Short mmCIF file of C-alpha atoms in Angstrom, two decimals:
data_model
loop_
_atom_site.label_atom_id
_atom_site.label_comp_id
_atom_site.label_asym_id
_atom_site.label_seq_id
_atom_site.Cartn_x
_atom_site.Cartn_y
_atom_site.Cartn_z
CA MET A 16 46.30 32.05 11.25
CA ASN A 17 44.35 34.93 12.46
CA LYS A 18 42.87 34.23 15.84
CA LYS A 19 39.60 36.04 14.72
CA PHE A 20 39.43 33.84 11.56
CA ILE A 21 39.98 30.64 13.75
CA LEU A 22 37.04 32.01 16.12
CA TYR A 23 34.74 32.54 12.95
CA LEU A 24 35.56 28.83 11.81
CA VAL A 25 34.48 27.65 15.16
CA VAL A 26 31.24 29.60 15.15
CA ILE A 27 30.39 28.59 11.65
CA THR A 28 30.99 24.91 12.51
CA ILE A 29 28.94 25.19 15.64
CA LEU A 30 26.13 26.86 13.66
CA ALA A 31 26.30 24.29 10.84
CA GLY A 32 26.16 21.57 13.51
CA CYS A 33 22.76 22.89 14.88
CA ARG A 34 21.35 23.32 11.47
CA ASN A 35 21.97 19.67 10.81
CA ASN A 36 19.97 18.75 14.03
CA ILE A 37 16.98 20.91 12.99
CA ALA A 38 13.93 19.11 11.78
CA GLU A 39 11.28 20.92 9.89
CA ILE A 40 7.60 20.13 9.93
CA SER A 41 5.28 22.06 7.64
CA GLY A 42 2.03 21.46 5.73
CA THR A 43 -1.29 22.72 4.56
CA LEU A 44 -4.62 21.92 6.01
CA MET A 45 -7.08 21.81 3.05
CA LYS A 46 -10.12 22.33 5.31
CA PRO A 47 -10.42 26.04 6.49
CA ALA A 48 -8.65 26.20 9.92
CA ALA A 49 -7.37 29.80 9.90
CA GLY A 50 -6.84 31.15 13.41
CA ARG A 51 -6.76 27.60 14.82
CA TYR A 52 -3.65 26.06 16.53
CA ILE A 53 -1.76 22.94 16.04
CA TYR A 54 0.62 21.64 18.63
CA LEU A 55 3.85 19.67 18.55
CA GLU A 56 4.47 17.12 21.48
CA GLU A 57 7.46 14.82 22.19
CA LEU A 58 6.53 11.44 23.18
CA ARG A 59 8.81 10.36 26.31
CA PRO A 60 8.60 7.21 28.36
CA ASP A 61 6.32 8.75 31.11
CA GLU A 62 4.60 11.66 29.40
CA LEU A 63 3.73 13.58 26.41
CA LYS A 64 5.17 17.04 26.54
CA ARG A 65 4.01 19.74 24.52
CA VAL A 66 6.97 21.59 23.12
CA ASP A 67 5.65 23.99 20.39
CA SER A 68 2.48 25.37 18.89
CA SER A 69 1.68 27.02 15.48
CA LEU A 70 -1.03 29.38 14.44
CA VAL A 71 -2.59 28.05 11.26
CA SER A 72 -2.50 30.80 8.70
CA ALA A 73 -5.35 32.06 6.53
CA ASP A 74 -4.39 29.79 3.58
CA GLY A 75 -4.25 26.65 5.96
CA ASN A 76 -0.30 26.54 6.23
CA PHE A 77 1.73 25.87 9.40
CA THR A 78 5.30 25.53 10.15
CA PHE A 79 7.57 23.81 13.07
CA LYS A 80 11.20 23.77 13.51
CA ARG A 81 12.74 21.66 16.17
CA GLU A 82 16.05 20.74 17.16
CA VAL A 83 16.19 16.91 17.06
CA LYS A 84 19.54 15.49 18.28
CA ALA A 85 18.41 11.92 18.18
CA ILE A 86 15.51 10.06 16.41
CA SER A 87 12.69 10.60 18.43
CA PHE A 88 8.77 10.30 18.29
CA TYR A 89 6.57 13.46 18.03
CA LEU A 90 2.77 14.03 17.89
CA LEU A 91 1.37 16.71 15.39
CA LYS A 92 -1.81 17.41 17.31
CA ILE A 93 -5.20 19.21 16.95
CA ASN A 94 -6.78 17.55 20.01
CA GLU A 95 -6.81 14.26 21.91
CA SER A 96 -8.47 12.38 19.01
CA ASN A 97 -6.77 14.14 16.03
CA PHE A 98 -3.21 13.55 15.74
CA LEU A 99 -0.30 12.27 13.64
CA THR A 100 2.49 10.17 15.07
CA MET A 101 5.84 11.17 13.65
CA LEU A 102 9.35 9.42 13.88
CA LEU A 103 11.71 12.33 13.25
CA GLU A 104 15.44 12.26 12.54
CA PRO A 105 18.00 15.08 12.77
CA GLY A 106 17.66 17.01 9.38
CA ASP A 107 14.27 15.66 8.42
CA LYS A 108 12.15 18.01 6.36
CA LEU A 109 8.50 16.60 6.57
CA LYS A 110 6.05 18.24 4.33
CA MET A 111 2.24 17.16 4.34
CA ASN A 112 -1.10 17.90 3.00
CA THR A 113 -4.04 16.76 4.99
CA TYR A 114 -7.58 17.67 6.14
CA PHE A 115 -8.00 19.71 9.39
CA ASP A 116 -10.15 16.84 11.12
CA SER A 117 -7.91 13.96 9.94
CA LEU A 118 -4.37 14.53 10.64
CA SER A 119 -3.56 10.66 10.97
CA TYR A 120 -4.29 10.12 7.48
CA PRO A 121 -2.51 12.74 5.26
CA VAL A 122 -3.31 13.29 1.67
CA SER A 123 0.52 13.38 0.81
CA ILE A 124 3.54 13.30 3.12
CA THR A 125 7.10 13.36 2.31
CA GLY A 126 10.61 14.11 3.91
CA SER A 127 10.44 11.56 6.71
CA LYS A 128 10.86 7.87 5.66
CA ALA A 129 9.96 6.35 9.04
CA THR A 130 6.89 8.60 9.21
CA GLU A 131 5.79 7.65 5.80
CA SER A 132 6.11 4.11 6.71
CA MET A 133 3.84 4.54 9.75
CA VAL A 134 1.06 6.50 7.60
CA ASP A 135 1.12 3.66 5.19
CA TYR A 136 0.65 1.10 8.15
CA ASN A 137 -2.32 3.68 9.60
CA PHE A 138 -4.09 3.33 6.33
CA THR A 139 -4.01 -0.37 6.31
CA LEU A 140 -4.86 -0.46 9.90
CA ARG A 141 -7.82 2.06 9.28
CA ARG A 142 -9.61 -0.22 6.84
CA SER A 143 -9.55 -2.84 9.53
CA ILE A 144 -11.05 -0.32 12.03
CA LYS A 145 -13.58 0.42 9.58
CA LYS A 146 -14.60 -3.29 9.32
CA PHE A 147 -14.96 -3.28 12.99
CA SER A 148 -16.96 -0.24 13.00
CA ASN A 149 -19.35 -2.02 10.44
CA LEU A 150 -19.84 -4.88 12.68
CA ASN A 151 -20.76 -2.77 15.59
CA THR A 152 -23.51 -1.12 13.53
CA ILE A 153 -24.82 -4.41 12.44
CA TYR A 154 -24.98 -5.43 15.90
CA MET A 155 -27.12 -2.09 16.93
CA GLU A 156 -29.28 -2.69 14.07
CA ASN A 157 -30.18 -6.27 15.35
CA MET A 158 -30.76 -5.52 18.93
CA ASN A 159 -34.49 -6.31 18.81
CA ASN A 160 -33.82 -9.23 16.47
CA PRO A 161 -34.99 -12.43 17.92
CA GLU A 162 -32.16 -14.10 16.12
CA LEU A 163 -29.62 -11.96 17.67
CA PRO A 164 -27.85 -14.75 19.38
CA ALA A 165 -27.18 -16.22 16.00
CA VAL A 166 -26.29 -12.69 14.76
CA ILE A 167 -23.75 -12.29 17.55
CA GLU A 168 -22.15 -15.50 16.73
CA SER A 169 -21.66 -14.46 13.13
CA LEU A 170 -20.07 -11.14 14.17
CA ASP A 171 -17.78 -12.69 16.36
CA SER A 172 -16.66 -15.06 13.81
CA MET A 173 -16.19 -12.01 11.39
CA ALA A 174 -14.37 -10.16 13.95
CA GLN A 175 -11.76 -12.79 14.43
CA ILE A 176 -11.10 -12.92 10.76
CA TYR A 177 -10.40 -9.07 10.67
CA LEU A 178 -8.36 -9.21 13.61
CA SER A 179 -6.36 -12.18 12.15
CA GLU A 180 -5.85 -10.20 8.80
CA ILE A 181 -4.53 -7.29 10.56
CA ASN A 182 -2.34 -9.20 13.01
CA SER A 183 -0.66 -11.10 10.03
CA TYR A 184 -0.16 -7.85 8.30
CA THR A 185 1.19 -6.21 11.37
CA LYS A 186 3.66 -9.25 11.82
CA THR A 187 4.93 -8.87 8.33
CA TYR A 188 5.35 -4.96 8.81
CA ILE A 189 7.34 -5.74 11.98
CA ASP A 190 9.64 -8.40 10.18
CA ASN A 191 10.14 -5.81 7.46
CA ASN A 192 10.92 -2.89 9.94
CA LEU A 193 12.85 -4.85 12.81
CA THR A 194 15.58 -2.43 13.17
CA SER A 195 13.46 0.66 12.79
CA LEU A 196 11.58 2.29 15.85
CA VAL A 197 8.36 2.08 13.72
CA SER A 198 8.18 -1.60 14.88
CA LEU A 199 7.68 -0.51 18.39
CA VAL A 200 4.52 1.51 17.59
CA ALA A 201 3.14 -1.53 15.67
CA LEU A 202 3.28 -3.64 18.82
CA TYR A 203 0.76 -1.39 20.54
CA GLN A 204 -1.81 -0.65 17.94
CA GLN A 205 -5.48 -1.08 18.77
CA ILE A 206 -8.33 -1.97 16.17
CA ALA A 207 -10.87 -1.09 18.70
CA PRO A 208 -11.03 0.33 22.37
CA ASN A 209 -8.89 -2.23 24.35
CA VAL A 210 -8.61 -4.66 21.43
CA TYR A 211 -5.02 -4.81 20.65
CA VAL A 212 -3.72 -6.05 17.15
CA MET A 213 -0.79 -7.69 18.98
CA ASN A 214 -1.62 -9.99 21.83
CA PRO A 215 1.27 -10.52 24.05
CA ALA A 216 0.06 -13.84 25.43
CA GLN A 217 0.07 -15.25 21.82
CA ASP A 218 2.47 -13.03 20.09
CA MET A 219 5.25 -12.61 22.94
CA LYS A 220 7.86 -13.94 20.56
CA TYR A 221 7.52 -10.62 18.30
CA PHE A 222 7.70 -8.43 21.48
CA ILE A 223 10.80 -10.15 22.42
CA ARG A 224 12.25 -9.89 18.95
CA VAL A 225 11.37 -6.28 18.62
CA ASP A 226 13.06 -5.68 22.05
CA SER A 227 16.13 -7.57 20.98
CA SER A 228 16.54 -5.65 17.72
CA LEU A 229 15.86 -2.31 19.11
CA SER A 230 18.00 -2.71 22.15
CA ALA A 231 20.88 -3.45 19.92
CA ASN A 232 20.27 -0.44 17.70
CA TYR A 233 19.08 1.96 20.23
CA PRO A 234 20.61 1.01 23.36
CA LYS A 235 20.56 4.64 24.94
CA ASN A 236 16.98 5.62 23.61
CA GLU A 237 14.79 6.15 26.63
CA LEU A 238 11.61 4.46 24.94
CA VAL A 239 13.63 1.58 24.08
CA ILE A 240 14.90 0.96 27.57
CA SER A 241 11.20 1.50 28.86
CA LEU A 242 10.10 -1.16 26.27
CA HIS A 243 12.87 -3.61 27.35
CA GLU A 244 11.72 -3.34 31.04
CA GLN A 245 7.99 -3.82 30.07
CA ILE A 246 8.73 -6.79 27.73
CA GLN A 247 10.92 -8.35 30.48
CA GLU A 248 8.09 -8.03 32.90
CA MET A 249 5.48 -9.48 30.53
CA ALA A 250 7.86 -12.26 29.41
CA SER A 251 8.32 -13.32 33.10
CA ASN A 252 4.53 -13.57 33.54
CA ILE A 253 3.81 -15.39 30.22
CA GLU A 254 4.46 -18.92 29.34
CA ILE A 255 5.59 -18.89 25.71
CA LYS A 256 4.19 -21.95 23.87
CA SER A 257 4.94 -22.92 20.37
CA ASP A 258 4.50 -26.01 18.26
CA GLU A 259 7.68 -24.86 16.44
CA THR A 260 9.97 -24.86 19.63
CA ALA A 261 12.95 -26.60 20.04
CA ALA A 262 11.41 -28.45 22.95
CA SER A 263 8.76 -30.03 20.63
CA ASN A 264 11.52 -31.53 18.40
CA GLN A 265 13.39 -33.21 21.06
CA GLY A 266 14.65 -36.44 19.85
CA ASN A 267 14.78 -35.26 16.21
CA GLU A 268 17.98 -34.78 14.20
CA ALA A 269 19.25 -31.14 14.21
CA PRO A 270 19.15 -29.73 10.71
CA GLU A 271 22.45 -29.40 9.01
CA ILE A 272 24.22 -26.03 9.00
CA SER A 273 27.11 -25.29 6.68
CA LEU A 274 28.61 -21.83 7.26
CA PRO A 275 31.93 -20.32 7.11
CA THR A 276 34.01 -19.55 10.06
CA PRO A 277 35.79 -16.05 10.62
CA GLU A 278 38.80 -17.56 8.36
CA GLY A 279 36.29 -18.40 5.60
CA ASP A 280 36.22 -22.26 6.10
CA ILE A 281 33.13 -24.19 5.94
CA ILE A 282 32.42 -26.25 8.85
CA ASN A 283 29.42 -28.38 8.82
CA LEU A 284 27.25 -28.84 12.05
CA SER A 285 27.29 -32.84 11.23
CA SER A 286 31.22 -32.75 11.43
CA THR A 287 30.85 -32.52 15.41
CA ARG A 288 29.32 -35.84 15.48
CA GLY A 289 30.86 -38.03 18.26
CA SER A 290 30.70 -35.18 20.80
CA TYR A 291 27.80 -33.77 22.85
CA VAL A 292 27.47 -30.28 21.13
CA LEU A 293 25.79 -27.01 22.39
CA LEU A 294 24.41 -25.38 19.13
CA ASP A 295 24.40 -21.67 20.13
CA PHE A 296 22.86 -18.61 18.45
CA TRP A 297 23.92 -15.44 19.36
CA ALA A 298 25.31 -11.97 18.31
CA SER A 299 27.89 -9.32 19.43
CA TRP A 300 25.04 -6.83 19.44
CA CYS A 301 22.94 -8.93 21.82
CA LEU A 302 23.68 -7.96 25.33
CA PRO A 303 21.97 -11.04 27.01
CA CYS A 304 23.92 -13.29 24.69
CA ARG A 305 27.06 -11.59 25.85
CA LYS A 306 26.19 -11.98 29.56
CA GLU A 307 26.10 -15.79 28.89
CA SER A 308 29.72 -15.82 27.49
CA PRO A 309 31.26 -16.60 30.99
CA ASN A 310 28.81 -19.47 31.43
CA LEU A 311 29.76 -20.96 28.17
CA MET A 312 33.39 -20.55 28.86
CA LYS A 313 32.97 -22.32 31.99
CA ALA A 314 30.91 -25.25 30.63
CA TYR A 315 33.67 -25.52 28.04
CA ASN A 316 36.51 -25.73 30.04
CA LEU A 317 34.98 -28.18 32.50
CA TYR A 318 33.67 -30.69 29.94
CA HIS A 319 35.55 -30.21 26.53
CA LYS A 320 38.12 -32.77 27.61
CA LYS A 321 35.35 -35.14 28.32
CA GLY A 322 33.76 -34.85 24.88
CA PHE A 323 31.77 -31.63 24.97
CA GLN A 324 31.81 -29.06 21.98
CA ILE A 325 30.32 -25.64 21.23
CA TYR A 326 29.06 -24.84 17.78
CA GLN A 327 28.16 -21.07 17.84
CA VAL A 328 26.31 -19.37 15.20
CA SER A 329 26.35 -15.53 14.95
CA LEU A 330 23.54 -13.35 13.68
CA ASP A 331 25.63 -10.43 13.27
CA LYS A 332 25.34 -7.73 10.47
CA THR A 333 29.14 -7.47 9.73
CA ARG A 334 31.93 -9.81 9.78
CA GLU A 335 34.09 -7.14 11.61
CA ALA A 336 31.52 -6.90 14.63
CA TRP A 337 31.24 -10.65 14.63
CA ILE A 338 35.06 -11.04 15.02
CA LYS A 339 35.36 -8.22 17.51
CA GLY A 340 32.67 -9.88 19.67
CA ILE A 341 34.57 -13.23 19.65
CA LYS A 342 37.94 -11.40 20.61
CA ASP A 343 36.33 -9.12 23.38
CA ASP A 344 34.64 -12.10 25.15
CA GLN A 345 37.68 -14.55 24.51
CA LEU A 346 35.33 -17.17 22.81
CA ASP A 347 38.10 -18.52 20.29
CA LYS A 348 38.21 -21.89 21.86
CA TRP A 349 35.40 -23.39 19.97
CA ILE A 350 33.71 -23.22 16.75
CA HIS A 351 32.31 -20.05 15.41
CA VAL A 352 30.39 -19.82 11.89
CA SER A 353 28.08 -17.24 10.31
CA ASP A 354 26.60 -15.77 7.08
CA VAL A 355 26.65 -12.31 8.83
CA LYS A 356 23.09 -11.69 7.34
CA TYR A 357 21.48 -10.68 10.69
CA TRP A 358 17.80 -11.88 10.81
CA ASN A 359 18.03 -12.91 7.12
CA SER A 360 20.41 -15.58 8.06
CA VAL A 361 19.46 -19.15 6.52
CA VAL A 362 19.54 -20.46 10.06
CA VAL A 363 16.59 -18.18 11.18
CA PRO A 364 13.85 -19.86 9.35
CA LEU A 365 15.66 -23.53 9.56
CA TYR A 366 15.49 -23.45 13.51
CA LYS A 367 12.58 -21.05 13.72
CA ILE A 368 14.55 -18.62 15.82
CA GLU A 369 12.41 -15.99 17.00
CA SER A 370 15.05 -14.28 19.48
CA ILE A 371 18.29 -14.74 20.87
CA PRO A 372 20.08 -16.15 22.95
CA ALA A 373 18.86 -19.37 21.87
CA ASN A 374 20.63 -22.84 21.98
CA TYR A 375 20.12 -26.62 21.63
CA LEU A 376 22.05 -29.47 23.25
CA LEU A 377 22.74 -32.25 20.81
CA ASP A 378 23.62 -35.90 21.56
CA LYS A 379 26.72 -37.63 19.77
CA GLU A 380 24.28 -38.62 17.06
CA GLY A 381 23.37 -35.08 16.44
CA ARG A 382 19.80 -35.25 17.98
CA ILE A 383 18.18 -32.58 20.09
CA ILE A 384 18.05 -33.37 23.70
CA ALA A 385 17.36 -30.17 25.44
CA SER A 386 16.97 -26.57 24.47
CA ASN A 387 17.58 -22.96 25.84
CA LEU A 388 19.96 -24.23 28.53
CA ARG A 389 21.69 -21.14 30.31
CA GLY A 390 23.80 -20.88 33.38
CA GLU A 391 23.22 -23.27 36.18
CA GLN A 392 20.87 -25.21 33.89
CA LEU A 393 23.62 -25.76 31.30
CA GLU A 394 25.88 -26.98 34.00
CA ILE A 395 23.51 -29.31 35.61
CA LYS A 396 22.61 -31.00 32.53
CA LEU A 397 26.14 -31.37 31.36
CA SER A 398 27.09 -32.83 34.68
CA GLU A 399 24.12 -35.16 34.41
CA ILE A 400 25.73 -36.48 31.23
CA PHE A 401 29.56 -36.54 31.86
CA ASN A 402 29.49 -37.24 35.68
CA LYS A 403 27.53 -40.36 35.77
#
């Protein structure tokens, strides 16, 4: 083959690859803004970096083209209070129509599914913000009212109702977008200055759940890595309490699980009666789970012959990934089951699983006697049982 022809093929391939990485952002500002600039900024863990600007044309049009090698957050910005957060992927062709003074709430937007999802969320959040603003107006109007304390009490009650509504909506939004980076944005929304929709002290399980999912899906993303570090620090300073945790159910019989093994055989949790059983929830994509594998192996080798068994349930997405995780960590000595439905697994609501790794230690009758034992804690508990 002609060398020049080969060279042309290489050049064409490279250029095609570059084009596939180009994200295009274009739109029309419906309020006259000719001669004004609109800016494109990239959101990074430690800064907002301005990467481009566009002069708005006489008819209100603007265009950006940006090489996007991996899914990333960008801001389309007029000023510090007028911007649209976008989540762009390679090849996105985002088109929007909006008013110059309200970028966050475009009249129409297409070409970027993640950004469209965030815009829908913003409109719901906007309604709640308006409700909060109305409460503040009522307060200002009653400053000289002798019944002001009663008015304040009523306003506080309404504020809690509004916050609860948007909090519930945000939790549903996160659940529906758990594998998308848009869930990261939802965690940190504010309904008023310094009034966050999600409260880490009360909603830490959602922060942990988002962290677990995004760390699995975007392990090299700088924002996800930064989120992980923040959440690890927050979690260490917050005592997570819930009436639905395993600890509150100690002494109760563990709900039945009937799921297939990698070979397709159904093994019931109740079939392990007569042994002390560690019911362990994990996934091959969960790095903290994988780090626990050596501890599980050590415990199994020490106490299996004395009557200890492990019943491990995977929240993997695919059978192939699940089996590979078992093989790579050499975990084939004990029982493995899964419906490979990720967070839609039947065990998630059954055991109210908010994050993994998670486990329950069951006695010989299948009753819960401890929960979330890891590393040395598991070894100590098993030693108490088997080395009496």
